[in-house]
CSV table of C-alpha atoms and ligand atoms in Angstrom, one decimal:
chain,number,residue,atom,x,y,z
L,27,MET,CA,-38.1,46.7,-0.5
L,28,THR,CA,-41.3,45.0,-1.3
L,29,ALA,CA,-41.0,41.8,-3.4
L,30,ASN,CA,-42.7,41.3,-6.7
L,31,ILE,CA,-45.3,38.5,-6.4
L,32,ILE,CA,-44.8,35.7,-8.8
L,33,ASP,CA,-48.4,34.7,-9.5
L,34,GLY,CA,-48.4,31.0,-10.0
L,35,LYS,CA,-52.2,30.8,-10.4
L,36,ALA,CA,-52.1,33.2,-13.4
L,37,PHE,CA,-49.0,31.6,-14.8
L,38,ALA,CA,-50.6,28.1,-14.6
L,39,ALA,CA,-53.6,29.5,-16.5
L,40,THR,CA,-51.3,30.6,-19.4
L,41,VAL,CA,-49.6,27.1,-19.4
L,42,ARG,CA,-53.1,25.4,-19.5
L,43,GLU,CA,-54.0,27.7,-22.4
L,44,LYS,CA,-50.9,26.7,-24.3
L,45,VAL,CA,-51.6,23.1,-23.6
L,46,ALA,CA,-55.2,23.5,-24.8
L,47,GLY,CA,-54.0,25.2,-28.0
L,48,HIS,CA,-51.6,22.4,-28.7
L,49,VAL,CA,-54.2,19.7,-28.0
L,50,ALA,CA,-56.6,21.4,-30.5
L,51,ARG,CA,-53.9,21.4,-33.2
L,52,LEU,CA,-53.0,17.8,-32.5
L,53,LYS,CA,-56.7,16.9,-33.0
L,54,GLU,CA,-57.2,19.0,-36.1
L,55,GLU,CA,-53.9,18.4,-37.9
L,56,ASN,CA,-53.1,14.8,-36.8
L,57,GLY,CA,-56.4,13.3,-35.6
L,58,ILE,CA,-54.8,12.5,-32.2
L,59,THR,CA,-56.2,13.2,-28.7
L,60,PRO,CA,-53.7,13.0,-25.9
L,61,GLY,CA,-54.8,10.8,-23.0
L,62,LEU,CA,-53.8,10.8,-19.4
L,63,ALA,CA,-54.5,7.8,-17.1
L,64,VAL,CA,-54.5,8.3,-13.3
L,65,VAL,CA,-54.4,5.3,-11.0
L,66,LEU,CA,-55.6,5.7,-7.5
L,67,VAL,CA,-55.3,2.9,-4.9
L,68,GLY,CA,-57.2,3.3,-1.7
L,69,GLU,CA,-59.2,6.2,-0.3
L,70,ASP,CA,-56.7,8.8,1.0
L,71,PRO,CA,-58.8,12.0,1.1
L,72,ALA,CA,-56.0,14.3,-0.1
L,73,SER,CA,-55.2,11.9,-3.0
L,74,GLN,CA,-58.9,11.8,-4.0
L,75,VAL,CA,-59.0,15.6,-4.2
L,76,TYR,CA,-55.8,15.7,-6.3
L,77,VAL,CA,-57.0,13.0,-8.7
L,78,ARG,CA,-60.4,14.7,-9.2
L,79,SER,CA,-58.7,18.0,-9.9
L,80,LYS,CA,-56.3,16.4,-12.4
L,81,GLY,CA,-59.1,14.6,-14.2
L,82,LYS,CA,-61.2,17.9,-14.4
L,83,GLN,CA,-58.2,19.9,-15.8
L,84,THR,CA,-57.3,17.2,-18.2
L,85,VAL,CA,-60.8,17.3,-19.8
L,86,GLU,CA,-60.9,21.1,-19.7
L,87,THR,CA,-57.8,21.2,-21.9
L,88,GLY,CA,-59.4,18.9,-24.4
L,89,MET,CA,-57.5,15.7,-23.5
L,90,ASN,CA,-59.0,12.3,-22.6
L,91,SER,CA,-58.9,11.4,-18.9
L,92,TYR,CA,-58.9,7.8,-17.7
L,93,GLU,CA,-59.3,7.1,-14.0
L,94,TYR,CA,-58.6,3.7,-12.4
L,95,LYS,CA,-59.8,3.5,-8.8
L,96,MET,CA,-58.6,0.4,-7.0
L,97,ASP,CA,-59.3,-0.9,-3.5
L,98,ALA,CA,-56.8,-0.2,-0.7
L,99,ASP,CA,-56.1,-3.9,-0.4
L,100,THR,CA,-55.3,-4.3,-4.1
L,101,SER,CA,-52.4,-6.8,-4.7
L,102,GLU,CA,-49.1,-5.8,-6.2
L,103,ALA,CA,-49.8,-8.2,-9.1
L,104,ASP,CA,-53.2,-6.6,-9.8
L,105,LEU,CA,-51.8,-3.1,-9.8
L,106,LEU,CA,-48.9,-4.2,-12.1
L,107,ALA,CA,-51.4,-5.7,-14.5
L,108,VAL,CA,-53.3,-2.4,-14.7
L,109,VAL,CA,-50.0,-0.5,-15.4
L,110,GLU,CA,-49.1,-3.0,-18.0
L,111,LYS,CA,-52.4,-2.6,-19.7
L,112,LEU,CA,-52.0,1.2,-19.8
L,113,ASN,CA,-48.4,0.8,-21.1
L,114,ASN,CA,-49.8,-1.1,-24.1
L,115,ASP,CA,-52.7,1.2,-24.7
L,116,PRO,CA,-51.9,3.5,-27.7
L,117,GLU,CA,-54.7,5.9,-26.6
L,118,VAL,CA,-52.9,6.5,-23.3
L,119,HIS,CA,-49.9,8.9,-23.5
L,120,GLY,CA,-49.4,9.6,-19.8
L,121,ILE,CA,-49.7,7.4,-16.8
L,122,LEU,CA,-49.7,8.6,-13.2
L,123,VAL,CA,-49.9,6.3,-10.2
L,124,GLN,CA,-51.0,8.6,-7.3
L,125,LEU,CA,-48.6,8.5,-4.4
L,126,PRO,CA,-48.5,7.6,-1.5
L,127,LEU,CA,-49.5,4.0,-2.2
L,128,PRO,CA,-50.8,1.8,0.7
L,129,GLY,CA,-47.9,0.4,2.7
L,130,HIS,CA,-48.0,-3.2,1.4
L,131,LEU,CA,-47.2,-2.0,-2.2
L,132,ASN,CA,-43.6,-1.4,-3.3
L,133,GLU,CA,-43.7,2.2,-4.7
L,134,ASP,CA,-40.3,1.9,-6.5
L,135,LEU,CA,-41.4,-1.4,-8.2
L,136,ILE,CA,-44.7,0.1,-9.3
L,137,ILE,CA,-43.2,3.4,-10.6
L,138,ASN,CA,-40.5,1.6,-12.4
L,139,SER,CA,-43.0,-0.7,-14.1
L,140,ILE,CA,-44.5,2.4,-16.0
L,141,ASP,CA,-43.2,2.8,-19.6
L,142,PRO,CA,-40.7,5.7,-19.1
L,143,ALA,CA,-42.1,7.4,-22.2
L,144,LYS,CA,-45.5,7.6,-20.5
L,145,ASP,CA,-44.1,8.4,-17.0
L,146,VAL,CA,-45.6,12.0,-16.8
L,147,ASP,CA,-44.5,12.3,-13.1
L,148,GLY,CA,-40.9,11.8,-14.2
L,149,PHE,CA,-40.2,9.5,-11.2
L,150,HIS,CA,-39.1,6.4,-13.2
L,151,ILE,CA,-35.4,5.6,-12.7
L,152,SER,CA,-34.7,6.0,-16.4
L,153,ASN,CA,-36.1,9.6,-16.4
L,154,VAL,CA,-34.2,10.4,-13.2
L,155,GLY,CA,-31.0,9.2,-15.0
L,156,LEU,CA,-31.8,11.1,-18.2
L,157,LEU,CA,-32.4,14.3,-16.3
L,158,GLY,CA,-29.2,13.8,-14.3
L,159,THR,CA,-27.1,13.4,-17.5
L,160,GLY,CA,-28.8,16.4,-19.2
L,161,GLN,CA,-30.7,14.3,-21.7
L,162,LYS,CA,-34.3,14.6,-22.9
L,163,SER,CA,-36.6,13.1,-20.2
L,164,MET,CA,-40.0,13.4,-18.6
L,165,VAL,CA,-39.4,16.1,-15.8
L,166,PRO,CA,-41.1,15.9,-12.4
L,167,CYS,CA,-44.0,18.4,-12.5
L,168,THR,CA,-43.4,20.5,-9.3
L,169,PRO,CA,-39.8,21.4,-10.1
L,170,LEU,CA,-40.7,21.9,-13.8
L,171,GLY,CA,-43.3,24.5,-12.7
L,172,CYS,CA,-40.7,26.2,-10.5
L,173,LEU,CA,-38.2,26.4,-13.4
L,174,MET,CA,-40.8,27.8,-15.8
L,175,MET,CA,-41.6,30.6,-13.3
L,176,LEU,CA,-37.9,31.4,-12.7
L,177,ARG,CA,-37.2,31.5,-16.5
L,178,ASP,CA,-40.2,33.6,-17.1
L,179,TYR,CA,-39.2,36.1,-14.3
L,180,HIS,CA,-35.4,36.2,-15.0
L,181,GLY,CA,-34.9,35.2,-18.6
L,182,SER,CA,-31.5,33.6,-18.2
L,183,LEU,CA,-30.5,31.9,-14.9
L,184,SER,CA,-26.9,31.4,-16.0
L,185,GLY,CA,-24.3,32.1,-13.3
L,186,MET,CA,-26.9,32.7,-10.5
L,187,ASN,CA,-26.3,31.1,-7.1
L,188,ALA,CA,-29.2,28.8,-6.3
L,189,VAL,CA,-29.9,27.2,-2.9
L,190,VAL,CA,-32.5,24.3,-2.8
L,191,ILE,CA,-33.6,23.5,0.7
L,192,GLY,CA,-34.7,19.8,0.7
L,193,ARG,CA,-33.3,16.8,-1.1
L,194,SER,CA,-36.4,14.7,-1.8
L,195,ASN,CA,-36.6,12.7,-5.1
L,196,ILE,CA,-39.8,14.4,-5.9
L,197,VAL,CA,-38.8,18.0,-5.5
L,198,GLY,CA,-35.3,18.9,-4.1
L,199,LYS,CA,-33.0,16.7,-6.2
L,200,PRO,CA,-34.8,17.2,-9.6
L,201,MET,CA,-35.0,20.9,-8.9
L,202,ALA,CA,-31.3,21.1,-8.3
L,203,GLN,CA,-30.6,19.2,-11.6
L,204,LEU,CA,-32.8,21.6,-13.5
L,205,LEU,CA,-31.1,24.7,-12.1
L,206,LEU,CA,-27.7,23.1,-12.9
L,207,GLY,CA,-29.0,22.5,-16.4
L,208,ASP,CA,-29.7,26.2,-16.6
L,209,SER,CA,-26.1,26.9,-15.5
L,210,CYS,CA,-26.8,28.0,-11.9
L,211,THR,CA,-24.3,27.3,-9.2
L,212,VAL,CA,-26.3,25.0,-7.1
L,213,THR,CA,-26.2,24.1,-3.4
L,214,ILE,CA,-28.6,21.4,-2.0
L,215,ALA,CA,-29.3,22.0,1.7
L,216,HIS,CA,-31.0,19.5,4.0
L,217,SER,CA,-31.6,18.7,7.7
L,218,ARG,CA,-27.9,18.1,8.4
L,219,THR,CA,-26.6,21.3,6.6
L,220,LYS,CA,-24.4,23.4,8.9
L,221,ASP,CA,-25.3,27.0,9.4
L,222,LEU,CA,-28.3,27.0,7.0
L,223,PRO,CA,-29.1,30.7,7.4
L,224,GLU,CA,-25.6,31.6,6.1
L,225,VAL,CA,-25.9,29.1,3.2
L,226,VAL,CA,-29.3,30.7,2.3
L,227,ARG,CA,-27.9,34.2,2.5
L,228,GLY,CA,-25.6,33.4,-0.4
L,229,ALA,CA,-28.4,32.7,-2.7
L,230,ASP,CA,-29.7,34.7,-5.7
L,231,ILE,CA,-32.5,32.0,-5.9
L,232,VAL,CA,-33.9,30.2,-2.9
L,233,VAL,CA,-36.2,27.2,-3.5
L,234,ALA,CA,-37.7,26.0,-0.2
L,235,ALA,CA,-39.0,22.4,-0.3
L,236,VAL,CA,-38.9,21.3,3.3
L,237,GLY,CA,-42.4,20.8,4.7
L,238,ARG,CA,-41.9,22.9,7.8
L,239,PRO,CA,-44.3,25.9,8.2
L,240,GLU,CA,-42.6,29.3,7.8
L,241,MET,CA,-39.2,27.9,8.6
L,242,VAL,CA,-37.2,30.4,6.4
L,243,PRO,CA,-37.4,33.9,7.9
L,244,GLY,CA,-36.7,37.1,6.0
L,245,ASP,CA,-33.3,37.7,7.7
L,246,TRP,CA,-32.0,34.5,5.9
L,247,ILE,CA,-32.8,36.1,2.5
L,248,ARG,CA,-30.3,38.2,0.6
L,249,GLU,CA,-31.8,41.5,-0.5
L,250,GLY,CA,-33.3,41.2,-3.9
L,251,ALA,CA,-33.2,37.4,-4.1
L,252,THR,CA,-35.9,35.4,-5.8
L,253,VAL,CA,-37.8,33.0,-3.4
L,254,ILE,CA,-39.7,30.0,-4.6
L,255,ASP,CA,-41.8,28.5,-1.8
L,256,VAL,CA,-42.8,24.9,-2.6
L,257,GLY,CA,-44.0,24.1,0.9
L,258,ILE,CA,-47.7,23.3,1.6
L,259,ASN,CA,-48.3,23.2,5.3
L,260,ARG,CA,-51.7,23.2,7.0
L,261,ILE,CA,-51.6,25.1,10.3
L,262,GLU,CA,-54.3,26.2,12.8
L,263,TRP,CA,-54.4,29.9,13.1
L,264,ASP,CA,-57.1,31.9,14.9
L,265,GLY,CA,-59.1,28.8,15.4
L,266,LYS,CA,-59.1,28.1,11.6
L,267,ASN,CA,-57.1,26.0,9.2
L,268,LYS,CA,-54.7,28.0,7.1
L,269,LEU,CA,-52.2,27.0,4.3
L,270,VAL,CA,-48.7,28.4,4.7
L,271,GLY,CA,-45.4,27.7,2.9
L,272,ASP,CA,-41.9,26.9,4.2
L,273,VAL,CA,-41.0,30.6,4.0
L,274,ASP,CA,-42.2,33.3,6.4
L,275,PHE,CA,-43.9,35.3,3.6
L,276,GLU,CA,-44.5,38.4,5.8
L,277,SER,CA,-40.8,39.0,6.6
L,278,ALA,CA,-39.3,37.5,3.4
L,279,SER,CA,-41.4,39.6,1.1
L,280,LYS,CA,-39.8,42.7,2.7
L,281,VAL,CA,-36.3,41.7,1.5
L,282,ALA,CA,-36.8,39.5,-1.5
L,283,GLY,CA,-36.9,40.8,-5.1
L,284,ALA,CA,-39.6,38.3,-6.0
L,285,ILE,CA,-41.5,35.6,-4.1
L,286,THR,CA,-44.2,33.0,-4.8
L,287,PRO,CA,-47.1,33.1,-2.3
L,288,VAL,CA,-48.7,30.1,-0.6
L,289,PRO,CA,-51.4,29.4,-1.8
L,290,GLY,CA,-51.3,30.6,-5.4
L,291,GLY,CA,-47.6,30.1,-6.2
L,292,VAL,CA,-46.0,26.7,-7.0
L,293,GLY,CA,-49.2,24.7,-6.2
L,294,PRO,CA,-51.3,25.5,-9.3
L,295,MET,CA,-48.2,25.0,-11.5
L,296,THR,CA,-47.9,21.3,-10.6
L,297,ILE,CA,-51.1,20.1,-12.3
L,298,ALA,CA,-50.5,22.5,-15.2
L,299,CYS,CA,-47.1,20.9,-15.8
L,300,LEU,CA,-48.7,17.4,-15.6
L,301,LEU,CA,-50.9,18.4,-18.5
L,302,ALA,CA,-47.9,19.9,-20.3
L,303,ASN,CA,-45.9,16.6,-19.8
L,304,THR,CA,-48.9,14.6,-21.2
L,305,VAL,CA,-48.9,16.7,-24.4
L,306,THR,CA,-45.1,16.4,-24.6
L,307,ALA,CA,-45.3,12.6,-24.2
L,308,CYS,CA,-48.0,12.4,-26.9
L,309,CYS,CA,-45.9,14.4,-29.4
L,310,ARG,CA,-42.9,12.2,-28.7
L,311,ALA,CA,-44.9,9.0,-29.1
L,312,ASN,CA,-46.1,10.2,-32.5
L,313,GLY,CA,-42.8,11.6,-33.7
L,314,LEU,CA,-44.2,15.1,-33.8
L,315,ALA,CA,-42.6,18.4,-32.8
L,316,GLU,CA,-42.8,19.1,-29.1
L,317,PRO,CA,-44.7,22.2,-28.0
L,318,GLU,CA,-42.3,25.1,-27.2
L,319,GLY,CA,-41.9,26.4,-23.6
L,320,LEU,CA,-43.7,23.4,-22.0
L,321,THR,CA,-40.6,21.3,-21.3
L,322,ALA,CA,-37.3,21.9,-19.5
I,418,NAP,P1,-39.8,15.5,2.0
I,418,NAP,O1,-39.7,14.3,1.2
I,418,NAP,O2,-40.3,15.3,3.4
I,418,NAP,O3,-38.4,16.2,2.1
I,418,NAP,C1,-38.1,17.3,3.0
I,418,NAP,C2,-36.7,17.7,2.9
I,418,NAP,O4,-36.5,18.8,3.8
I,418,NAP,C3,-35.7,16.6,3.3
I,418,NAP,O5,-34.6,16.5,2.3
I,418,NAP,C4,-35.2,17.0,4.6
I,418,NAP,O6,-33.8,16.8,4.9
I,418,NAP,C5,-35.3,18.6,4.5
I,418,NAP,N1,-35.5,19.1,5.9
I,418,NAP,C6,-36.3,18.8,6.9
I,418,NAP,N2,-36.1,19.5,8.0
I,418,NAP,C7,-35.1,20.4,7.6
I,418,NAP,C8,-34.5,21.5,8.3
I,418,NAP,N3,-34.8,21.8,9.6
I,418,NAP,N4,-33.5,22.2,7.7
I,418,NAP,C9,-33.2,21.9,6.4
I,418,NAP,N5,-33.8,20.9,5.7
I,418,NAP,C10,-34.7,20.2,6.3
I,418,NAP,O7,-40.7,16.6,1.4
I,418,NAP,P2,-41.1,16.9,-0.2
I,418,NAP,O8,-41.9,15.8,-0.7
I,418,NAP,O9,-39.9,17.3,-0.9
I,418,NAP,O10,-42.0,18.2,0.0
I,418,NAP,C11,-41.6,19.4,0.7
I,418,NAP,C12,-42.7,20.4,0.8
I,418,NAP,O11,-43.2,20.7,-0.5
I,418,NAP,C13,-43.9,19.8,1.6
I,418,NAP,O12,-44.5,20.9,2.3
I,418,NAP,C14,-44.8,19.4,0.5
I,418,NAP,O13,-46.2,19.4,0.9
I,418,NAP,C15,-44.6,20.4,-0.5
I,418,NAP,N6,-44.9,19.9,-1.9
I,418,NAP,C16,-45.6,20.8,-2.7
I,418,NAP,C17,-45.9,20.5,-4.0
I,418,NAP,C18,-46.7,21.4,-4.8
I,418,NAP,O14,-47.3,21.0,-5.8
I,418,NAP,N7,-46.6,22.7,-4.5
I,418,NAP,C19,-45.5,19.2,-4.5
I,418,NAP,C20,-44.7,18.4,-3.7
I,418,NAP,C21,-44.4,18.8,-2.4
I,418,NAP,P3,-33.3,15.2,5.1
I,418,NAP,O15,-33.2,14.7,3.7
I,418,NAP,O16,-32.0,15.4,5.7
I,418,NAP,O17,-34.3,14.6,6.0
């Protein structure tokens, strides 16, 4: 069997198109332009690349992009003041504080100071609670992207066995909540899970979010299963840098029914979902109907 490739790059382009269409309607019919503010503290090179890319895509979809670059030694009080200013700014519908923050800043404190209605990363404790209790929330972008691709490929996920490998607050736990919300039977595996290969073999859907290059080989995958590879790992191969996932694509794609590649799978969906969340937040803030197919 050769797996169908779930093309995240192409799917993300369709999400961005939907976002742009909705933004155009908001401008024309309501005179509102959604705005996303991104706060970057320090000079982490990877974070700088992400922030640049987020700003560019925000503008390309017709939204306003606001960037706040702060020094690495910014005090907690100064950062909290910027968040407070953005919370109170009616032109700003989404706020994202780029993680990781420098070590002297308390990430939980900062994230929980964002107005939950503008928390487009979905990391605020209120949004985590709302998602966990099946209520309307802002949903973390990476798992939202995975869910969109799974729904698009399968239609209904009801009754499927899903195994999520990884229990981080950013990916694993919200992913499991979303799959549960779509009536999957969900197992969350982690570094202490006993007999992980056997657990994974029981899955109709495998979501790997571990951060270990090519850890999941094809012989862990049930024939015909759908594999979503969240991992982004940089390895050296043939003297060059190469990006690989948490799944061994070569062997897994011979048994899986469908699989996301790395790169070009989950990665492009994350920013697309950030834009989607910003439009959703803008509609909610203005009491307008939410765009269909852009939320969980
Ligand atoms: P994380 O916070 O480091 O969590 C990793 C999880 O994997 C932990 O729950 C850990 O278990 C589990 N784990 C580690 N070794 C394991 C093993 N041998 N067997 C089973 N489970 C194991 O990572 P994360 O932030 O969730 O990110 C995971 C991966 O996704 C990374 O490669 C990251 O770069 C990528 N990522 C991609 C995107 C995207 O846009 N595509 C977004 C976010 C993250 P314990 O809890 O027991 O330690």
